[in-house]
Structure formats: C-alpha cells, structure tokens
C-alpha cells in the first residue's frame, strides 16, 4: 500500500525530489523551496517548522524506494487540481540555480507522465519559467 501524505507534504516531496534529482541540492534550490512554502497560498495552513522533517521523510523515501515511490505518493496524495501546481513548483526549483541538468529534465518527464499532465499545459508552465528566469 502506498503511503499517503497531506497535499502540502506531497508538494514538498516534489520540490525536494526535484532538488535531489541531479544528486546536488544547491543552496539556491533549498532557498527556493523555503520561499515557496512561506509565500504560496497552497501552503497557508502548513506549519513552516515541519518543512525540515517532511524533507527528511522525502529523502528517506528516495533512498529506500527511489523516485518511483515518491511519485506514487505524490499521485495518491495530491488532488488533481494541484497536479499542475506540483509541476510548476518542480520547474521553479529546477530553475532556481539558473541551470537545468539532464537528471532534472528526466525527473520532470517522469512527473509529467505520472500525473498525466497535458503537454500544452506543461509547455505553458515551462515557457513561463523561461521568461521569468531569462538573463539580459
């Protein structure tokens, strides 16, 4: 049976997994995760003090079950209306250090497939990030 977590925890699992995808969790990625938890309305009922324990839970699941286990938890724990939010948060974390590695792209593909996201919506989310993080 797949573990079920709160929707907020599932979104944190997505962000932590995205940060860990290239096996290097950068300071900018970790700061981005904290920033998103502090500022987004979807986290308004989430106690910020739980961010570290939830991140550790995700890391343990990654270590013991792998990415597939995390994605299964995310799918069963998130309401469908937050699927695109999860993808957008993954994109934000990937873009935080202004470079997206191949392993991160692979995670995004796996997330998109697990959540059965529409390719047009995915393209719009990705385009929005490219525009926001564009350099001069």
PDB file of C-alpha atoms in Angstrom:
ATOM      1  CA  UNK A   1       0.000   0.000   0.000  1.00  0.00           C
ATOM      2  CA  UNK A   2       1.311   3.427  -0.949  1.00  0.00           C
ATOM      3  CA  UNK A   3       1.922   5.949   1.809  1.00  0.00           C
ATOM      4  CA  UNK A   4      -0.455   8.942   1.806  1.00  0.00           C
ATOM      5  CA  UNK A   5       0.667  12.396   2.964  1.00  0.00           C
ATOM      6  CA  UNK A   6      -1.045  15.773   3.048  1.00  0.00           C
ATOM      7  CA  UNK A   7      -1.246  17.743  -0.222  1.00  0.00           C
ATOM      8  CA  UNK A   8       1.255  20.260   1.171  1.00  0.00           C
ATOM      9  CA  UNK A   9       3.670  17.472   2.048  1.00  0.00           C
ATOM     10  CA  UNK A  10       3.249  15.966  -1.418  1.00  0.00           C
ATOM     11  CA  UNK A  11       4.180  19.313  -2.981  1.00  0.00           C
ATOM     12  CA  UNK A  12       7.256  19.467  -0.759  1.00  0.00           C
ATOM     13  CA  UNK A  13       8.133  15.913  -1.846  1.00  0.00           C
ATOM     14  CA  UNK A  14       8.043  17.143  -5.451  1.00  0.00           C
ATOM     15  CA  UNK A  15      10.318  20.090  -4.714  1.00  0.00           C
ATOM     16  CA  UNK A  16      12.792  18.052  -2.650  1.00  0.00           C
ATOM     17  CA  UNK A  17      12.893  15.321  -5.301  1.00  0.00           C
ATOM     18  CA  UNK A  18      13.496  17.915  -7.990  1.00  0.00           C
ATOM     19  CA  UNK A  19      16.361  19.385  -5.991  1.00  0.00           C
ATOM     20  CA  UNK A  20      17.866  15.943  -5.376  1.00  0.00           C
ATOM     21  CA  UNK A  21      17.406  14.740  -8.975  1.00  0.00           C
ATOM     22  CA  UNK A  22      20.920  15.734 -10.017  1.00  0.00           C
ATOM     23  CA  UNK A  23      22.339  14.496  -6.696  1.00  0.00           C
ATOM     24  CA  UNK A  24      23.267  18.065  -5.732  1.00  0.00           C
ATOM     25  CA  UNK A  25      20.889  20.079  -3.582  1.00  0.00           C
ATOM     26  CA  UNK A  26      22.120  23.634  -4.080  1.00  0.00           C
ATOM     27  CA  UNK A  27      21.594  26.474  -1.638  1.00  0.00           C
ATOM     28  CA  UNK A  28      19.527  28.331  -4.234  1.00  0.00           C
ATOM     29  CA  UNK A  29      17.231  25.322  -4.657  1.00  0.00           C
ATOM     30  CA  UNK A  30      16.787  24.914  -0.907  1.00  0.00           C
ATOM     31  CA  UNK A  31      16.109  28.633  -0.515  1.00  0.00           C
ATOM     32  CA  UNK A  32      13.528  28.430  -3.318  1.00  0.00           C
ATOM     33  CA  UNK A  33      11.737  25.576  -1.546  1.00  0.00           C
ATOM     34  CA  UNK A  34      11.599  27.600   1.678  1.00  0.00           C
ATOM     35  CA  UNK A  35      10.426  30.684  -0.177  1.00  0.00           C
ATOM     36  CA  UNK A  36       7.601  28.802  -1.905  1.00  0.00           C
ATOM     37  CA  UNK A  37       6.428  27.291   1.383  1.00  0.00           C
ATOM     38  CA  UNK A  38       6.459  30.719   3.037  1.00  0.00           C
ATOM     39  CA  UNK A  39       4.664  32.623   0.288  1.00  0.00           C
ATOM     40  CA  UNK A  40       2.278  30.454  -1.732  1.00  0.00           C
ATOM     41  CA  UNK A  41      -1.392  30.270  -0.721  1.00  0.00           C
ATOM     42  CA  UNK A  42      -1.395  26.480  -1.114  1.00  0.00           C
ATOM     43  CA  UNK A  43       0.865  26.313   1.976  1.00  0.00           C
ATOM     44  CA  UNK A  44      -1.153  28.738   4.139  1.00  0.00           C
ATOM     45  CA  UNK A  45      -2.161  26.005   6.621  1.00  0.00           C
ATOM     46  CA  UNK A  46       1.251  24.314   6.648  1.00  0.00           C
ATOM     47  CA  UNK A  47       3.492  24.862   9.675  1.00  0.00           C
ATOM     48  CA  UNK A  48       6.858  26.032   8.332  1.00  0.00           C
ATOM     49  CA  UNK A  49       8.617  24.246  11.191  1.00  0.00           C
ATOM     50  CA  UNK A  50       7.553  20.964   9.552  1.00  0.00           C
ATOM     51  CA  UNK A  51       9.482  21.692   6.353  1.00  0.00           C
ATOM     52  CA  UNK A  52      12.697  20.026   7.523  1.00  0.00           C
ATOM     53  CA  UNK A  53      11.021  16.851   8.889  1.00  0.00           C
ATOM     54  CA  UNK A  54       8.913  16.486   5.729  1.00  0.00           C
ATOM     55  CA  UNK A  55      12.033  16.993   3.601  1.00  0.00           C
ATOM     56  CA  UNK A  56      13.802  14.272   5.586  1.00  0.00           C
ATOM     57  CA  UNK A  57      10.841  11.912   5.102  1.00  0.00           C
ATOM     58  CA  UNK A  58      11.053  12.506   1.370  1.00  0.00           C
ATOM     59  CA  UNK A  59      14.802  11.931   1.351  1.00  0.00           C
ATOM     60  CA  UNK A  60      14.338   8.638   3.194  1.00  0.00           C
ATOM     61  CA  UNK A  61      11.701   7.533   0.713  1.00  0.00           C
ATOM     62  CA  UNK A  62      14.002   8.471  -2.167  1.00  0.00           C
ATOM     63  CA  UNK A  63      16.845   6.489  -0.603  1.00  0.00           C
ATOM     64  CA  UNK A  64      14.735   3.411   0.147  1.00  0.00           C
ATOM     65  CA  UNK A  65      12.129   3.351  -2.614  1.00  0.00           C
ATOM     66  CA  UNK A  66      13.510   5.623  -5.294  1.00  0.00           C
ATOM     67  CA  UNK A  67      11.855   8.238  -7.435  1.00  0.00           C
ATOM     68  CA  UNK A  68       9.042   5.908  -8.457  1.00  0.00           C
ATOM     69  CA  UNK A  69       7.978   5.505  -4.819  1.00  0.00           C
ATOM     70  CA  UNK A  70       7.957   9.274  -4.306  1.00  0.00           C
ATOM     71  CA  UNK A  71       5.918   9.820  -7.470  1.00  0.00           C
ATOM     72  CA  UNK A  72       3.364   7.236  -6.341  1.00  0.00           C
ATOM     73  CA  UNK A  73       2.993   9.011  -3.002  1.00  0.00           C
ATOM     74  CA  UNK A  74       2.581  12.329  -4.798  1.00  0.00           C
ATOM     75  CA  UNK A  75      -0.075  10.942  -7.143  1.00  0.00           C
ATOM     76  CA  UNK A  76      -2.223   9.397  -4.408  1.00  0.00           C
ATOM     77  CA  UNK A  77      -1.795  12.338  -2.029  1.00  0.00           C
ATOM     78  CA  UNK A  78      -2.494  15.281  -4.330  1.00  0.00           C
ATOM     79  CA  UNK A  79      -5.929  16.279  -5.536  1.00  0.00           C
ATOM     80  CA  UNK A  80      -5.946  16.502  -9.326  1.00  0.00           C
ATOM     81  CA  UNK A  81      -6.400  20.278  -9.222  1.00  0.00           C
ATOM     82  CA  UNK A  82      -2.875  20.542  -7.719  1.00  0.00           C
ATOM     83  CA  UNK A  83      -1.117  18.409 -10.350  1.00  0.00           C
ATOM     84  CA  UNK A  84      -0.127  21.427 -12.429  1.00  0.00           C
ATOM     85  CA  UNK A  85       0.887  23.260  -9.251  1.00  0.00           C
ATOM     86  CA  UNK A  86       3.246  20.386  -8.457  1.00  0.00           C
ATOM     87  CA  UNK A  87       4.789  20.607 -11.914  1.00  0.00           C
ATOM     88  CA  UNK A  88       5.151  24.392 -11.653  1.00  0.00           C
ATOM     89  CA  UNK A  89       6.890  24.047  -8.284  1.00  0.00           C
ATOM     90  CA  UNK A  90       9.275  21.461  -9.723  1.00  0.00           C
ATOM     91  CA  UNK A  91      10.091  23.888 -12.536  1.00  0.00           C
ATOM     92  CA  UNK A  92      10.720  26.696 -10.034  1.00  0.00           C
ATOM     93  CA  UNK A  93      13.176  24.567  -8.073  1.00  0.00           C
ATOM     94  CA  UNK A  94      14.914  23.378 -11.251  1.00  0.00           C
ATOM     95  CA  UNK A  95      15.323  26.972 -12.429  1.00  0.00           C
ATOM     96  CA  UNK A  96      16.486  28.307  -9.054  1.00  0.00           C
ATOM     97  CA  UNK A  97      20.169  27.828  -9.831  1.00  0.00           C
ATOM     98  CA  UNK A  98      19.723  29.013 -13.436  1.00  0.00           C
ATOM     99  CA  UNK A  99      20.774  25.692 -14.936  1.00  0.00           C
ATOM    100  CA  UNK A 100      18.752  22.557 -15.543  1.00  0.00           C
ATOM    101  CA  UNK A 101      20.672  19.301 -15.667  1.00  0.00           C
ATOM    102  CA  UNK A 102      19.706  16.190 -17.635  1.00  0.00           C
ATOM    103  CA  UNK A 103      18.681  14.338 -14.448  1.00  0.00           C
ATOM    104  CA  UNK A 104      16.336  17.200 -13.589  1.00  0.00           C
ATOM    105  CA  UNK A 105      14.783  17.053 -17.048  1.00  0.00           C
ATOM    106  CA  UNK A 106      14.286  13.316 -16.567  1.00  0.00           C
ATOM    107  CA  UNK A 107      12.515  13.926 -13.259  1.00  0.00           C
ATOM    108  CA  UNK A 108      10.229  16.487 -14.905  1.00  0.00           C
ATOM    109  CA  UNK A 109       9.353  13.962 -17.609  1.00  0.00           C
ATOM    110  CA  UNK A 110       8.604  11.298 -15.006  1.00  0.00           C
ATOM    111  CA  UNK A 111       6.459  13.739 -13.001  1.00  0.00           C
ATOM    112  CA  UNK A 112       4.575  14.817 -16.114  1.00  0.00           C
ATOM    113  CA  UNK A 113       3.892  11.203 -17.041  1.00  0.00           C
ATOM    114  CA  UNK A 114       2.918  10.133 -13.503  1.00  0.00           C
ATOM    115  CA  UNK A 115       0.416  12.976 -13.211  1.00  0.00           C
ATOM    116  CA  UNK A 116      -0.726  12.581 -16.840  1.00  0.00           C
ATOM    117  CA  UNK A 117      -0.338  16.305 -17.482  1.00  0.00           C
ATOM    118  CA  UNK A 118      -1.454  17.824 -20.756  1.00  0.00           C
ATOM    119  CA  UNK A 119       1.528  18.675 -22.976  1.00  0.00           C
ATOM    120  CA  UNK A 120       0.156  22.134 -23.816  1.00  0.00           C
ATOM    121  CA  UNK A 121      -0.208  22.987 -20.132  1.00  0.00           C
ATOM    122  CA  UNK A 122       3.290  21.671 -19.432  1.00  0.00           C
ATOM    123  CA  UNK A 123       4.647  23.784 -22.286  1.00  0.00           C
ATOM    124  CA  UNK A 124       2.943  26.872 -20.912  1.00  0.00           C
ATOM    125  CA  UNK A 125       4.356  26.278 -17.425  1.00  0.00           C
ATOM    126  CA  UNK A 126       7.855  25.755 -18.842  1.00  0.00           C
ATOM    127  CA  UNK A 127       7.608  28.822 -21.092  1.00  0.00           C
ATOM    128  CA  UNK A 128       6.531  30.957 -18.152  1.00  0.00           C
ATOM    129  CA  UNK A 129       9.612  29.864 -16.196  1.00  0.00           C
ATOM    130  CA  UNK A 130      11.939  30.553 -19.137  1.00  0.00           C
ATOM    131  CA  UNK A 131      10.543  34.075 -19.422  1.00  0.00           C
ATOM    132  CA  UNK A 132      10.851  34.753 -15.672  1.00  0.00           C
ATOM    133  CA  UNK A 133      14.409  33.446 -15.411  1.00  0.00           C
ATOM    134  CA  UNK A 134      15.734  34.865 -18.681  1.00  0.00           C
ATOM    135  CA  UNK A 135      19.046  36.660 -18.457  1.00  0.00           C
ATOM    136  CA  UNK A 136      19.716  40.019 -20.139  1.00  0.00           C
TER     137      UNK A 136
END
